[in-house]
C-alpha cells in the first residue's frame, strides 16, 4: 500500500462531484470534487508499491488537457496505466455531461 | 462441460515444456520458479495469433505477472473456470483448500444456480489456479474472482439482485460478466445509467451496453 500526492495548476473551477470506476482487481475508482483553492490536488492510494514514476507520468499526461481545479482521490487496485487514463478521462467526461 | 475445449480467456493451460513459452519481455526469475512449482498458465485477453495462445504466468505477488505466448502443441491440458465449478473440484479433497475464498464456493454455486447461471460460471484468479493446479496459492485474505459467461444480455435489475446476494457472502467477490465483446465488472454494470469499462482484446473501452459494445465505439480508450 502506497500513497502518492501530486499537485497541478488549474484554470477552471470545478462545480460538482463525480465518482467513476469500481473497487476491484485490475481496476480503480476516481472521486473528483471541487478543490478548496485554484489548483488540482491528486491523492493516489495504490495496492501496488513502487510505481510512483509511472503514476506521475500518467497524471502529467492527463493534466496536459485537463484544467479543472479538482481534488482527485484515486483508489487503485493494480490497474494498468491504460485503464488509469481511461478512468480519468471518464471522470473528466462525466464532469462535462 | 468439456475438460478440453478450445482455450478462451481465463482458461488454464498445463505447460508441457517451459522452453516452449515465448516471452513478451524478459523472463523474470520468479516466473521460472513459479512454473516449476505449478506448470500452469492462464489465457490472457489479447488479440489472437494463429498457432499460439496469449498466456500469463502468475507469481505469488500481485505485481508478479508475466506475459508470454504458448504454442498450441505445448499445452497438455486445458481446464476452464466453468469446468472447475461444474466438477465442484473444491469438494474433492476437503481440508486441503482451507481459505475462505474456496470454502464459500458451495454458497456461490447456490446463488448462481438460483439465478439461472448454473454451468456458465466458475472461479478465476488465485482460486481457479489453486483448484486447477492443486498447488496452494490462495491466502486467508484472498478475494474470489468469478467469471460468468453471459452470451445473452442480463437485465440490470437481475444483475443488481445477483450482485446484492453475492455481496452478502463472507468473502469479497469480484465477478466479471463475459459478453461476446469483452468483459464487464458486475459491480460496475449494476450502477444504472453509467458508462462501463469493457475489457476487450484490443484494450479497455467505455461503452453504454456491454452486449452491443456501442458498435460505433465512440468512447474508444
PDB file of C-alpha atoms in Angstrom:
ATOM      1  CA  UNK A   1       0.000   0.000   0.000  1.00  0.00           C
ATOM      2  CA  UNK A   2       1.462   3.328  -1.046  1.00  0.00           C
ATOM      3  CA  UNK A   3       0.199   6.903  -1.079  1.00  0.00           C
ATOM      4  CA  UNK A   4       1.265   9.362  -3.754  1.00  0.00           C
ATOM      5  CA  UNK A   5       0.414  13.091  -3.764  1.00  0.00           C
ATOM      6  CA  UNK A   6       0.639  15.249  -6.866  1.00  0.00           C
ATOM      7  CA  UNK A   7      -0.333  18.902  -7.490  1.00  0.00           C
ATOM      8  CA  UNK A   8      -1.086  20.680 -10.748  1.00  0.00           C
ATOM      9  CA  UNK A   9      -2.041  24.226 -11.778  1.00  0.00           C
ATOM     10  CA  UNK A  10      -5.658  24.752 -12.820  1.00  0.00           C
ATOM     11  CA  UNK A  11      -7.569  27.283 -14.888  1.00  0.00           C
ATOM     12  CA  UNK A  12     -11.205  26.335 -14.496  1.00  0.00           C
ATOM     13  CA  UNK A  13     -13.418  25.914 -11.484  1.00  0.00           C
ATOM     14  CA  UNK A  14     -14.967  22.503 -10.956  1.00  0.00           C
ATOM     15  CA  UNK A  15     -18.577  22.751  -9.871  1.00  0.00           C
ATOM     16  CA  UNK A  16     -19.580  19.270  -8.915  1.00  0.00           C
ATOM     17  CA  UNK A  17     -18.515  15.905  -7.679  1.00  0.00           C
ATOM     18  CA  UNK A  18     -18.178  12.782  -9.800  1.00  0.00           C
ATOM     19  CA  UNK A  19     -17.351   9.196  -8.974  1.00  0.00           C
ATOM     20  CA  UNK A  20     -16.321   6.653 -11.630  1.00  0.00           C
ATOM     21  CA  UNK A  21     -14.733   3.236 -11.669  1.00  0.00           C
ATOM     22  CA  UNK A  22     -15.008   0.337  -9.287  1.00  0.00           C
ATOM     23  CA  UNK A  23     -13.180  -1.285  -6.430  1.00  0.00           C
ATOM     24  CA  UNK A  24     -11.847  -4.491  -7.941  1.00  0.00           C
ATOM     25  CA  UNK A  25      -8.633  -6.131  -9.023  1.00  0.00           C
ATOM     26  CA  UNK A  26      -7.082  -4.520 -12.078  1.00  0.00           C
ATOM     27  CA  UNK A  27      -9.342  -1.504 -11.687  1.00  0.00           C
ATOM     28  CA  UNK A  28      -9.598   1.719  -9.720  1.00  0.00           C
ATOM     29  CA  UNK A  29     -12.106   4.293  -8.548  1.00  0.00           C
ATOM     30  CA  UNK A  30     -11.757   8.018  -9.134  1.00  0.00           C
ATOM     31  CA  UNK A  31     -13.510  10.559  -6.895  1.00  0.00           C
ATOM     32  CA  UNK A  32     -13.302  14.071  -8.271  1.00  0.00           C
ATOM     33  CA  UNK A  33     -14.637  17.154  -6.464  1.00  0.00           C
ATOM     34  CA  UNK A  34     -14.091  20.935  -6.358  1.00  0.00           C
ATOM     35  CA  UNK A  35     -10.741  21.791  -4.770  1.00  0.00           C
ATOM     36  CA  UNK A  36     -10.529  24.412  -1.996  1.00  0.00           C
ATOM     37  CA  UNK A  37      -8.030  26.518  -3.960  1.00  0.00           C
ATOM     38  CA  UNK A  38      -7.265  27.188  -7.608  1.00  0.00           C
ATOM     39  CA  UNK A  39      -5.059  24.165  -8.027  1.00  0.00           C
ATOM     40  CA  UNK A  40      -5.629  20.487  -8.687  1.00  0.00           C
ATOM     41  CA  UNK A  41      -4.654  18.039  -5.971  1.00  0.00           C
ATOM     42  CA  UNK A  42      -4.315  14.318  -6.585  1.00  0.00           C
ATOM     43  CA  UNK A  43      -4.109  11.724  -3.834  1.00  0.00           C
ATOM     44  CA  UNK A  44      -3.413   8.206  -5.064  1.00  0.00           C
ATOM     45  CA  UNK A  45      -3.698   5.189  -2.797  1.00  0.00           C
ATOM     46  CA  UNK A  46      -2.442   2.111  -4.583  1.00  0.00           C
ATOM     47  CA  UNK A  47      -2.210  -1.544  -3.584  1.00  0.00           C
ATOM     48  CA  UNK A  48       0.962  -1.881  -5.645  1.00  0.00           C
ATOM     49  CA  UNK A  49       4.139  -0.216  -4.362  1.00  0.00           C
ATOM     50  CA  UNK A  50       6.992   1.238  -6.373  1.00  0.00           C
ATOM     51  CA  UNK A  51       5.223   2.743  -9.389  1.00  0.00           C
ATOM     52  CA  UNK A  52       5.427   6.436  -8.409  1.00  0.00           C
ATOM     53  CA  UNK A  53       7.251   7.439 -11.586  1.00  0.00           C
ATOM     54  CA  UNK A  54       4.639   5.799 -13.805  1.00  0.00           C
ATOM     55  CA  UNK A  55       1.778   7.396 -11.832  1.00  0.00           C
ATOM     56  CA  UNK A  56       3.379  10.825 -12.269  1.00  0.00           C
ATOM     57  CA  UNK A  57       3.792  10.197 -15.987  1.00  0.00           C
ATOM     58  CA  UNK A  58       0.131   9.214 -16.429  1.00  0.00           C
ATOM     59  CA  UNK A  59      -1.159  12.145 -14.353  1.00  0.00           C
ATOM     60  CA  UNK A  60       1.187  14.604 -16.134  1.00  0.00           C
ATOM     61  CA  UNK A  61      -0.301  13.445 -19.417  1.00  0.00           C
ATOM     62  CA  UNK A  62      -3.877  13.791 -18.131  1.00  0.00           C
ATOM     63  CA  UNK A  63      -3.232  17.324 -16.855  1.00  0.00           C
ATOM     64  CA  UNK A  64      -1.852  18.397 -20.227  1.00  0.00           C
ATOM     65  CA  UNK A  65      -5.501  18.581 -21.278  1.00  0.00           C
ATOM     66  CA  UNK A  66      -7.473  18.776 -18.036  1.00  0.00           C
ATOM     67  CA  UNK A  67      -7.535  22.227 -16.458  1.00  0.00           C
ATOM     68  CA  UNK A  68     -10.078  21.815 -13.677  1.00  0.00           C
ATOM     69  CA  UNK A  69      -9.383  22.863 -10.076  1.00  0.00           C
ATOM     70  CA  UNK A  70     -10.267  19.482  -8.649  1.00  0.00           C
ATOM     71  CA  UNK A  71      -9.355  17.372  -5.677  1.00  0.00           C
ATOM     72  CA  UNK A  72      -8.965  13.914  -7.142  1.00  0.00           C
ATOM     73  CA  UNK A  73      -8.834  10.842  -4.971  1.00  0.00           C
ATOM     74  CA  UNK A  74      -7.725   7.654  -6.702  1.00  0.00           C
ATOM     75  CA  UNK A  75      -8.057   4.248  -5.078  1.00  0.00           C
ATOM     76  CA  UNK A  76      -6.133   1.784  -7.201  1.00  0.00           C
ATOM     77  CA  UNK A  77      -6.194  -1.998  -7.165  1.00  0.00           C
ATOM     78  CA  UNK A  78      -3.447  -2.779  -9.630  1.00  0.00           C
ATOM     79  CA  UNK A  79      -4.860  -1.149 -12.792  1.00  0.00           C
ATOM     80  CA  UNK A  80      -2.640  -0.758 -15.850  1.00  0.00           C
ATOM     81  CA  UNK A  81      -1.680   2.793 -16.957  1.00  0.00           C
ATOM     82  CA  UNK A  82      -4.141   2.434 -19.877  1.00  0.00           C
ATOM     83  CA  UNK A  83      -7.013   1.723 -17.502  1.00  0.00           C
ATOM     84  CA  UNK A  84      -5.975   4.592 -15.196  1.00  0.00           C
ATOM     85  CA  UNK A  85      -6.081   7.033 -18.122  1.00  0.00           C
ATOM     86  CA  UNK A  86      -9.438   5.639 -19.276  1.00  0.00           C
ATOM     87  CA  UNK A  87     -10.954   6.181 -15.808  1.00  0.00           C
ATOM     88  CA  UNK A  88      -9.514   9.714 -15.537  1.00  0.00           C
ATOM     89  CA  UNK A  89     -10.974  10.600 -18.938  1.00  0.00           C
ATOM     90  CA  UNK A  90     -14.284   9.047 -17.890  1.00  0.00           C
ATOM     91  CA  UNK A  91     -14.305  11.302 -14.804  1.00  0.00           C
ATOM     92  CA  UNK A  92     -13.493  14.380 -16.914  1.00  0.00           C
ATOM     93  CA  UNK A  93     -16.262  13.408 -19.346  1.00  0.00           C
ATOM     94  CA  UNK A  94     -18.756  12.914 -16.500  1.00  0.00           C
ATOM     95  CA  UNK A  95     -17.891  16.417 -15.292  1.00  0.00           C
ATOM     96  CA  UNK A  96     -18.803  17.881 -18.708  1.00  0.00           C
ATOM     97  CA  UNK A  97     -22.082  15.990 -19.163  1.00  0.00           C
TER      98      UNK A  97
ATOM     99  CA  UNK B   1     -18.837 -29.414 -19.991  1.00  0.00           C
ATOM    100  CA  UNK B   2     -15.672 -30.468 -21.791  1.00  0.00           C
ATOM    101  CA  UNK B   3     -12.395 -30.650 -19.995  1.00  0.00           C
ATOM    102  CA  UNK B   4     -10.549 -29.770 -23.187  1.00  0.00           C
ATOM    103  CA  UNK B   5     -12.419 -27.016 -25.035  1.00  0.00           C
ATOM    104  CA  UNK B   6     -10.502 -24.594 -27.250  1.00  0.00           C
ATOM    105  CA  UNK B   7      -8.760 -22.256 -24.814  1.00  0.00           C
ATOM    106  CA  UNK B   8     -10.504 -18.930 -24.250  1.00  0.00           C
ATOM    107  CA  UNK B   9      -9.666 -16.106 -21.867  1.00  0.00           C
ATOM    108  CA  UNK B  10      -9.447 -17.342 -18.214  1.00  0.00           C
ATOM    109  CA  UNK B  11      -8.732 -20.952 -19.311  1.00  0.00           C
ATOM    110  CA  UNK B  12      -5.845 -22.618 -17.515  1.00  0.00           C
ATOM    111  CA  UNK B  13      -3.307 -24.490 -19.623  1.00  0.00           C
ATOM    112  CA  UNK B  14      -0.854 -27.024 -18.306  1.00  0.00           C
ATOM    113  CA  UNK B  15       2.534 -26.439 -19.933  1.00  0.00           C
ATOM    114  CA  UNK B  16       4.442 -29.500 -21.095  1.00  0.00           C
ATOM    115  CA  UNK B  17       7.776 -27.776 -21.769  1.00  0.00           C
ATOM    116  CA  UNK B  18       8.604 -24.380 -20.240  1.00  0.00           C
ATOM    117  CA  UNK B  19      11.126 -23.797 -23.006  1.00  0.00           C
ATOM    118  CA  UNK B  20       8.239 -23.636 -25.492  1.00  0.00           C
ATOM    119  CA  UNK B  21       6.978 -20.371 -23.934  1.00  0.00           C
ATOM    120  CA  UNK B  22       7.755 -17.268 -25.966  1.00  0.00           C
ATOM    121  CA  UNK B  23       8.103 -14.372 -23.510  1.00  0.00           C
ATOM    122  CA  UNK B  24       6.831 -10.883 -24.349  1.00  0.00           C
ATOM    123  CA  UNK B  25       9.559  -9.310 -22.239  1.00  0.00           C
ATOM    124  CA  UNK B  26      12.458 -10.611 -20.191  1.00  0.00           C
ATOM    125  CA  UNK B  27      11.508 -13.741 -18.252  1.00  0.00           C
ATOM    126  CA  UNK B  28      11.811 -12.988 -14.543  1.00  0.00           C
ATOM    127  CA  UNK B  29      13.424 -15.477 -12.159  1.00  0.00           C
ATOM    128  CA  UNK B  30      10.216 -15.686 -10.143  1.00  0.00           C
ATOM    129  CA  UNK B  31       8.350 -16.805 -13.284  1.00  0.00           C
ATOM    130  CA  UNK B  32      10.622 -19.818 -13.769  1.00  0.00           C
ATOM    131  CA  UNK B  33      10.347 -20.721 -10.084  1.00  0.00           C
ATOM    132  CA  UNK B  34       6.582 -20.321 -10.253  1.00  0.00           C
ATOM    133  CA  UNK B  35       6.295 -22.603 -13.308  1.00  0.00           C
ATOM    134  CA  UNK B  36       8.407 -25.245 -11.602  1.00  0.00           C
ATOM    135  CA  UNK B  37       6.038 -25.183  -8.663  1.00  0.00           C
ATOM    136  CA  UNK B  38       2.867 -25.251 -10.755  1.00  0.00           C
ATOM    137  CA  UNK B  39       3.289 -25.682 -14.542  1.00  0.00           C
ATOM    138  CA  UNK B  40       0.062 -23.821 -15.366  1.00  0.00           C
ATOM    139  CA  UNK B  41      -0.552 -20.579 -17.242  1.00  0.00           C
ATOM    140  CA  UNK B  42      -3.721 -18.530 -17.702  1.00  0.00           C
ATOM    141  CA  UNK B  43      -5.062 -17.457 -21.092  1.00  0.00           C
ATOM    142  CA  UNK B  44      -4.899 -13.656 -21.296  1.00  0.00           C
ATOM    143  CA  UNK B  45      -7.265 -11.304 -23.065  1.00  0.00           C
ATOM    144  CA  UNK B  46      -5.392 -10.382 -26.211  1.00  0.00           C
ATOM    145  CA  UNK B  47      -5.710 -10.279 -29.961  1.00  0.00           C
ATOM    146  CA  UNK B  48      -5.360 -13.880 -31.165  1.00  0.00           C
ATOM    147  CA  UNK B  49      -2.426 -15.113 -33.183  1.00  0.00           C
ATOM    148  CA  UNK B  50      -2.585 -18.302 -35.212  1.00  0.00           C
ATOM    149  CA  UNK B  51      -0.983 -21.323 -33.559  1.00  0.00           C
ATOM    150  CA  UNK B  52      -0.257 -19.827 -30.133  1.00  0.00           C
ATOM    151  CA  UNK B  53      -2.200 -18.784 -27.038  1.00  0.00           C
ATOM    152  CA  UNK B  54      -1.651 -15.485 -25.229  1.00  0.00           C
ATOM    153  CA  UNK B  55      -0.919 -16.542 -21.662  1.00  0.00           C
ATOM    154  CA  UNK B  56       0.109 -15.073 -18.326  1.00  0.00           C
ATOM    155  CA  UNK B  57       2.335 -16.598 -15.680  1.00  0.00           C
ATOM    156  CA  UNK B  58       1.299 -15.917 -12.091  1.00  0.00           C
ATOM    157  CA  UNK B  59       3.728 -15.293  -9.261  1.00  0.00           C
ATOM    158  CA  UNK B  60       2.923 -15.191  -5.563  1.00  0.00           C
ATOM    159  CA  UNK B  61       2.641 -11.383  -5.552  1.00  0.00           C
ATOM    160  CA  UNK B  62       0.020  -9.420  -7.403  1.00  0.00           C
ATOM    161  CA  UNK B  63       2.619  -7.487  -9.367  1.00  0.00           C
ATOM    162  CA  UNK B  64       4.213 -10.743 -10.484  1.00  0.00           C
ATOM    163  CA  UNK B  65       2.521 -11.336 -13.809  1.00  0.00           C
ATOM    164  CA  UNK B  66       4.467 -12.161 -16.952  1.00  0.00           C
ATOM    165  CA  UNK B  67       3.015 -12.212 -20.457  1.00  0.00           C
ATOM    166  CA  UNK B  68       4.001 -14.927 -22.908  1.00  0.00           C
ATOM    167  CA  UNK B  69       2.719 -16.951 -25.864  1.00  0.00           C
ATOM    168  CA  UNK B  70       2.270 -20.696 -25.680  1.00  0.00           C
ATOM    169  CA  UNK B  71       2.376 -22.652 -28.974  1.00  0.00           C
ATOM    170  CA  UNK B  72      -0.804 -24.719 -29.265  1.00  0.00           C
ATOM    171  CA  UNK B  73       1.064 -28.040 -29.211  1.00  0.00           C
ATOM    172  CA  UNK B  74       2.848 -27.193 -25.964  1.00  0.00           C
ATOM    173  CA  UNK B  75      -0.294 -27.340 -23.800  1.00  0.00           C
ATOM    174  CA  UNK B  76      -1.032 -30.792 -22.403  1.00  0.00           C
ATOM    175  CA  UNK B  77      -4.241 -29.939 -20.566  1.00  0.00           C
ATOM    176  CA  UNK B  78      -6.843 -27.192 -20.558  1.00  0.00           C
ATOM    177  CA  UNK B  79      -9.465 -26.511 -17.919  1.00  0.00           C
ATOM    178  CA  UNK B  80     -11.939 -23.671 -17.764  1.00  0.00           C
ATOM    179  CA  UNK B  81     -13.358 -21.911 -14.700  1.00  0.00           C
ATOM    180  CA  UNK B  82     -16.757 -23.356 -15.707  1.00  0.00           C
ATOM    181  CA  UNK B  83     -15.343 -26.883 -15.657  1.00  0.00           C
ATOM    182  CA  UNK B  84     -13.855 -26.338 -12.186  1.00  0.00           C
ATOM    183  CA  UNK B  85     -17.269 -25.246 -10.925  1.00  0.00           C
ATOM    184  CA  UNK B  86     -19.235 -27.992 -12.691  1.00  0.00           C
ATOM    185  CA  UNK B  87     -16.941 -30.610 -11.131  1.00  0.00           C
ATOM    186  CA  UNK B  88     -17.230 -28.984  -7.696  1.00  0.00           C
ATOM    187  CA  UNK B  89     -13.494 -29.565  -7.581  1.00  0.00           C
ATOM    188  CA  UNK B  90     -13.186 -27.934  -4.148  1.00  0.00           C
ATOM    189  CA  UNK B  91     -15.101 -30.858  -2.637  1.00  0.00           C
ATOM    190  CA  UNK B  92     -12.675 -33.487  -3.894  1.00  0.00           C
ATOM    191  CA  UNK B  93     -10.098 -33.003  -1.180  1.00  0.00           C
ATOM    192  CA  UNK B  94     -11.831 -31.479   1.814  1.00  0.00           C
ATOM    193  CA  UNK B  95      -9.373 -29.895   4.232  1.00  0.00           C
ATOM    194  CA  UNK B  96      -6.867 -29.187   1.525  1.00  0.00           C
ATOM    195  CA  UNK B  97      -8.408 -25.911   0.456  1.00  0.00           C
ATOM    196  CA  UNK B  98      -8.944 -24.160   3.771  1.00  0.00           C
ATOM    197  CA  UNK B  99      -9.172 -20.494   2.765  1.00  0.00           C
ATOM    198  CA  UNK B 100     -12.461 -18.566   2.907  1.00  0.00           C
ATOM    199  CA  UNK B 101     -12.401 -17.758  -0.825  1.00  0.00           C
ATOM    200  CA  UNK B 102     -12.622 -21.501  -1.547  1.00  0.00           C
ATOM    201  CA  UNK B 103     -14.842 -22.515   1.367  1.00  0.00           C
ATOM    202  CA  UNK B 104     -17.514 -20.092   0.125  1.00  0.00           C
ATOM    203  CA  UNK B 105     -17.828 -21.791  -3.291  1.00  0.00           C
ATOM    204  CA  UNK B 106     -20.791 -24.025  -2.357  1.00  0.00           C
ATOM    205  CA  UNK B 107     -22.751 -20.934  -1.339  1.00  0.00           C
ATOM    206  CA  UNK B 108     -21.684 -19.135  -4.508  1.00  0.00           C
ATOM    207  CA  UNK B 109     -22.821 -22.125  -6.572  1.00  0.00           C
ATOM    208  CA  UNK B 110     -26.245 -21.997  -4.914  1.00  0.00           C
ATOM    209  CA  UNK B 111     -26.638 -18.256  -5.633  1.00  0.00           C
ATOM    210  CA  UNK B 112     -25.589 -18.618  -9.273  1.00  0.00           C
ATOM    211  CA  UNK B 113     -27.864 -21.628  -9.785  1.00  0.00           C
ATOM    212  CA  UNK B 114     -30.808 -19.752  -8.258  1.00  0.00           C
ATOM    213  CA  UNK B 115     -30.235 -17.012 -10.831  1.00  0.00           C
ATOM    214  CA  UNK B 116     -30.203 -19.469 -13.721  1.00  0.00           C
ATOM    215  CA  UNK B 117     -26.453 -19.368 -14.311  1.00  0.00           C
ATOM    216  CA  UNK B 118     -25.569 -22.978 -13.467  1.00  0.00           C
ATOM    217  CA  UNK B 119     -22.887 -24.238 -15.836  1.00  0.00           C
ATOM    218  CA  UNK B 120     -21.974 -20.737 -17.001  1.00  0.00           C
ATOM    219  CA  UNK B 121     -19.808 -19.603 -14.118  1.00  0.00           C
ATOM    220  CA  UNK B 122     -16.573 -20.587 -12.466  1.00  0.00           C
ATOM    221  CA  UNK B 123     -13.753 -19.345 -10.239  1.00  0.00           C
ATOM    222  CA  UNK B 124     -10.843 -17.437 -11.781  1.00  0.00           C
ATOM    223  CA  UNK B 125      -7.816 -15.746 -10.215  1.00  0.00           C
ATOM    224  CA  UNK B 126      -5.944 -17.456  -7.405  1.00  0.00           C
ATOM    225  CA  UNK B 127      -8.879 -19.722  -6.511  1.00  0.00           C
ATOM    226  CA  UNK B 128      -9.207 -21.101 -10.044  1.00  0.00           C
ATOM    227  CA  UNK B 129      -5.461 -21.508 -10.240  1.00  0.00           C
ATOM    228  CA  UNK B 130      -5.280 -23.413  -6.962  1.00  0.00           C
ATOM    229  CA  UNK B 131      -8.141 -25.729  -7.909  1.00  0.00           C
ATOM    230  CA  UNK B 132      -6.706 -26.479 -11.363  1.00  0.00           C
ATOM    231  CA  UNK B 133      -3.092 -26.942 -10.306  1.00  0.00           C
ATOM    232  CA  UNK B 134      -3.682 -28.408  -6.823  1.00  0.00           C
ATOM    233  CA  UNK B 135      -0.878 -26.094  -5.665  1.00  0.00           C
ATOM    234  CA  UNK B 136      -1.865 -23.765  -2.790  1.00  0.00           C
ATOM    235  CA  UNK B 137      -1.847 -20.135  -3.884  1.00  0.00           C
ATOM    236  CA  UNK B 138      -4.772 -18.531  -2.071  1.00  0.00           C
ATOM    237  CA  UNK B 139      -4.292 -16.818   1.292  1.00  0.00           C
ATOM    238  CA  UNK B 140      -6.795 -16.214   4.110  1.00  0.00           C
ATOM    239  CA  UNK B 141      -7.202 -12.685   2.664  1.00  0.00           C
ATOM    240  CA  UNK B 142      -7.781 -13.750  -0.967  1.00  0.00           C
ATOM    241  CA  UNK B 143     -10.769 -12.329  -2.841  1.00  0.00           C
ATOM    242  CA  UNK B 144     -12.822 -14.615  -5.015  1.00  0.00           C
ATOM    243  CA  UNK B 145     -12.727 -13.791  -8.727  1.00  0.00           C
ATOM    244  CA  UNK B 146     -15.727 -15.164 -10.610  1.00  0.00           C
ATOM    245  CA  UNK B 147     -16.203 -15.480 -14.340  1.00  0.00           C
ATOM    246  CA  UNK B 148     -19.775 -15.618 -15.652  1.00  0.00           C
ATOM    247  CA  UNK B 149     -20.318 -16.400 -19.319  1.00  0.00           C
ATOM    248  CA  UNK B 150     -23.123 -14.082 -20.443  1.00  0.00           C
ATOM    249  CA  UNK B 151     -23.665 -14.524 -24.177  1.00  0.00           C
ATOM    250  CA  UNK B 152     -27.153 -13.049 -23.836  1.00  0.00           C
ATOM    251  CA  UNK B 153     -27.775  -9.686 -22.139  1.00  0.00           C
ATOM    252  CA  UNK B 154     -28.503  -9.768 -18.412  1.00  0.00           C
ATOM    253  CA  UNK B 155     -31.021  -7.113 -17.369  1.00  0.00           C
ATOM    254  CA  UNK B 156     -29.627  -4.544 -14.936  1.00  0.00           C
ATOM    255  CA  UNK B 157     -32.269  -5.434 -12.329  1.00  0.00           C
ATOM    256  CA  UNK B 158     -31.361  -9.129 -12.450  1.00  0.00           C
ATOM    257  CA  UNK B 159     -27.679  -8.244 -12.281  1.00  0.00           C
ATOM    258  CA  UNK B 160     -28.312  -5.978  -9.282  1.00  0.00           C
ATOM    259  CA  UNK B 161     -30.101  -8.784  -7.406  1.00  0.00           C
ATOM    260  CA  UNK B 162     -27.270 -11.190  -8.178  1.00  0.00           C
ATOM    261  CA  UNK B 163     -24.703  -8.613  -7.074  1.00  0.00           C
ATOM    262  CA  UNK B 164     -26.589  -7.950  -3.846  1.00  0.00           C
ATOM    263  CA  UNK B 165     -26.724 -11.640  -2.970  1.00  0.00           C
ATOM    264  CA  UNK B 166     -23.059 -12.243  -3.754  1.00  0.00           C
ATOM    265  CA  UNK B 167     -22.186  -9.191  -1.646  1.00  0.00           C
ATOM    266  CA  UNK B 168     -23.811 -10.805   1.406  1.00  0.00           C
ATOM    267  CA  UNK B 169     -21.338 -13.698   1.362  1.00  0.00           C
ATOM    268  CA  UNK B 170     -18.415 -13.522   3.797  1.00  0.00           C
ATOM    269  CA  UNK B 171     -15.746 -13.092   1.097  1.00  0.00           C
ATOM    270  CA  UNK B 172     -15.158 -10.156  -1.264  1.00  0.00           C
ATOM    271  CA  UNK B 173     -16.287 -11.321  -4.683  1.00  0.00           C
ATOM    272  CA  UNK B 174     -15.174  -9.774  -7.956  1.00  0.00           C
ATOM    273  CA  UNK B 175     -17.460 -11.048 -10.702  1.00  0.00           C
ATOM    274  CA  UNK B 176     -16.801 -10.482 -14.404  1.00  0.00           C
ATOM    275  CA  UNK B 177     -19.550 -10.834 -16.997  1.00  0.00           C
ATOM    276  CA  UNK B 178     -18.065 -12.208 -20.210  1.00  0.00           C
ATOM    277  CA  UNK B 179     -20.103 -10.919 -23.158  1.00  0.00           C
ATOM    278  CA  UNK B 180     -19.374 -11.645 -26.832  1.00  0.00           C
ATOM    279  CA  UNK B 181     -17.496  -8.306 -26.946  1.00  0.00           C
ATOM    280  CA  UNK B 182     -15.433  -8.487 -23.782  1.00  0.00           C
ATOM    281  CA  UNK B 183     -15.878  -8.438 -20.028  1.00  0.00           C
ATOM    282  CA  UNK B 184     -17.534  -6.004 -17.658  1.00  0.00           C
ATOM    283  CA  UNK B 185     -17.372  -5.993 -13.853  1.00  0.00           C
ATOM    284  CA  UNK B 186     -20.744  -6.944 -12.355  1.00  0.00           C
ATOM    285  CA  UNK B 187     -20.268  -4.265  -9.675  1.00  0.00           C
ATOM    286  CA  UNK B 188     -19.929  -1.589 -12.354  1.00  0.00           C
ATOM    287  CA  UNK B 189     -22.701  -2.869 -14.632  1.00  0.00           C
ATOM    288  CA  UNK B 190     -25.269  -2.596 -11.824  1.00  0.00           C
ATOM    289  CA  UNK B 191     -24.641   1.153 -11.455  1.00  0.00           C
ATOM    290  CA  UNK B 192     -27.570   2.315 -13.574  1.00  0.00           C
ATOM    291  CA  UNK B 193     -27.088   4.653 -16.498  1.00  0.00           C
ATOM    292  CA  UNK B 194     -23.329   4.907 -16.364  1.00  0.00           C
ATOM    293  CA  UNK B 195     -20.742   4.164 -18.976  1.00  0.00           C
ATOM    294  CA  UNK B 196     -18.985   0.915 -18.143  1.00  0.00           C
ATOM    295  CA  UNK B 197     -15.493  -0.286 -18.814  1.00  0.00           C
ATOM    296  CA  UNK B 198     -15.423  -3.186 -21.230  1.00  0.00           C
ATOM    297  CA  UNK B 199     -12.224  -5.250 -21.219  1.00  0.00           C
ATOM    298  CA  UNK B 200     -11.660  -6.093 -24.875  1.00  0.00           C
ATOM    299  CA  UNK B 201      -8.924  -7.981 -26.707  1.00  0.00           C
ATOM    300  CA  UNK B 202      -7.653  -4.670 -28.068  1.00  0.00           C
ATOM    301  CA  UNK B 203      -7.711  -2.926 -24.661  1.00  0.00           C
ATOM    302  CA  UNK B 204     -10.227  -1.187 -22.400  1.00  0.00           C
ATOM    303  CA  UNK B 205     -13.208   0.768 -23.782  1.00  0.00           C
ATOM    304  CA  UNK B 206     -16.022   2.740 -22.246  1.00  0.00           C
ATOM    305  CA  UNK B 207     -19.412   1.593 -23.506  1.00  0.00           C
ATOM    306  CA  UNK B 208     -23.065   2.034 -22.572  1.00  0.00           C
ATOM    307  CA  UNK B 209     -24.106  -1.519 -23.362  1.00  0.00           C
ATOM    308  CA  UNK B 210     -21.600  -4.373 -22.984  1.00  0.00           C
ATOM    309  CA  UNK B 211     -23.757  -6.579 -25.247  1.00  0.00           C
ATOM    310  CA  UNK B 212     -23.685  -4.293 -28.255  1.00  0.00           C
ATOM    311  CA  UNK B 213     -20.364  -2.644 -27.361  1.00  0.00           C
ATOM    312  CA  UNK B 214     -21.952   0.548 -28.768  1.00  0.00           C
ATOM    313  CA  UNK B 215     -20.853  -0.564 -32.205  1.00  0.00           C
ATOM    314  CA  UNK B 216     -19.565   2.872 -33.115  1.00  0.00           C
ATOM    315  CA  UNK B 217     -17.039   2.627 -30.256  1.00  0.00           C
ATOM    316  CA  UNK B 218     -17.341   6.387 -29.810  1.00  0.00           C
ATOM    317  CA  UNK B 219     -15.686   6.120 -26.418  1.00  0.00           C
ATOM    318  CA  UNK B 220     -12.598   4.285 -27.557  1.00  0.00           C
ATOM    319  CA  UNK B 221      -9.856   4.459 -24.985  1.00  0.00           C
TER     320      UNK B 221
END
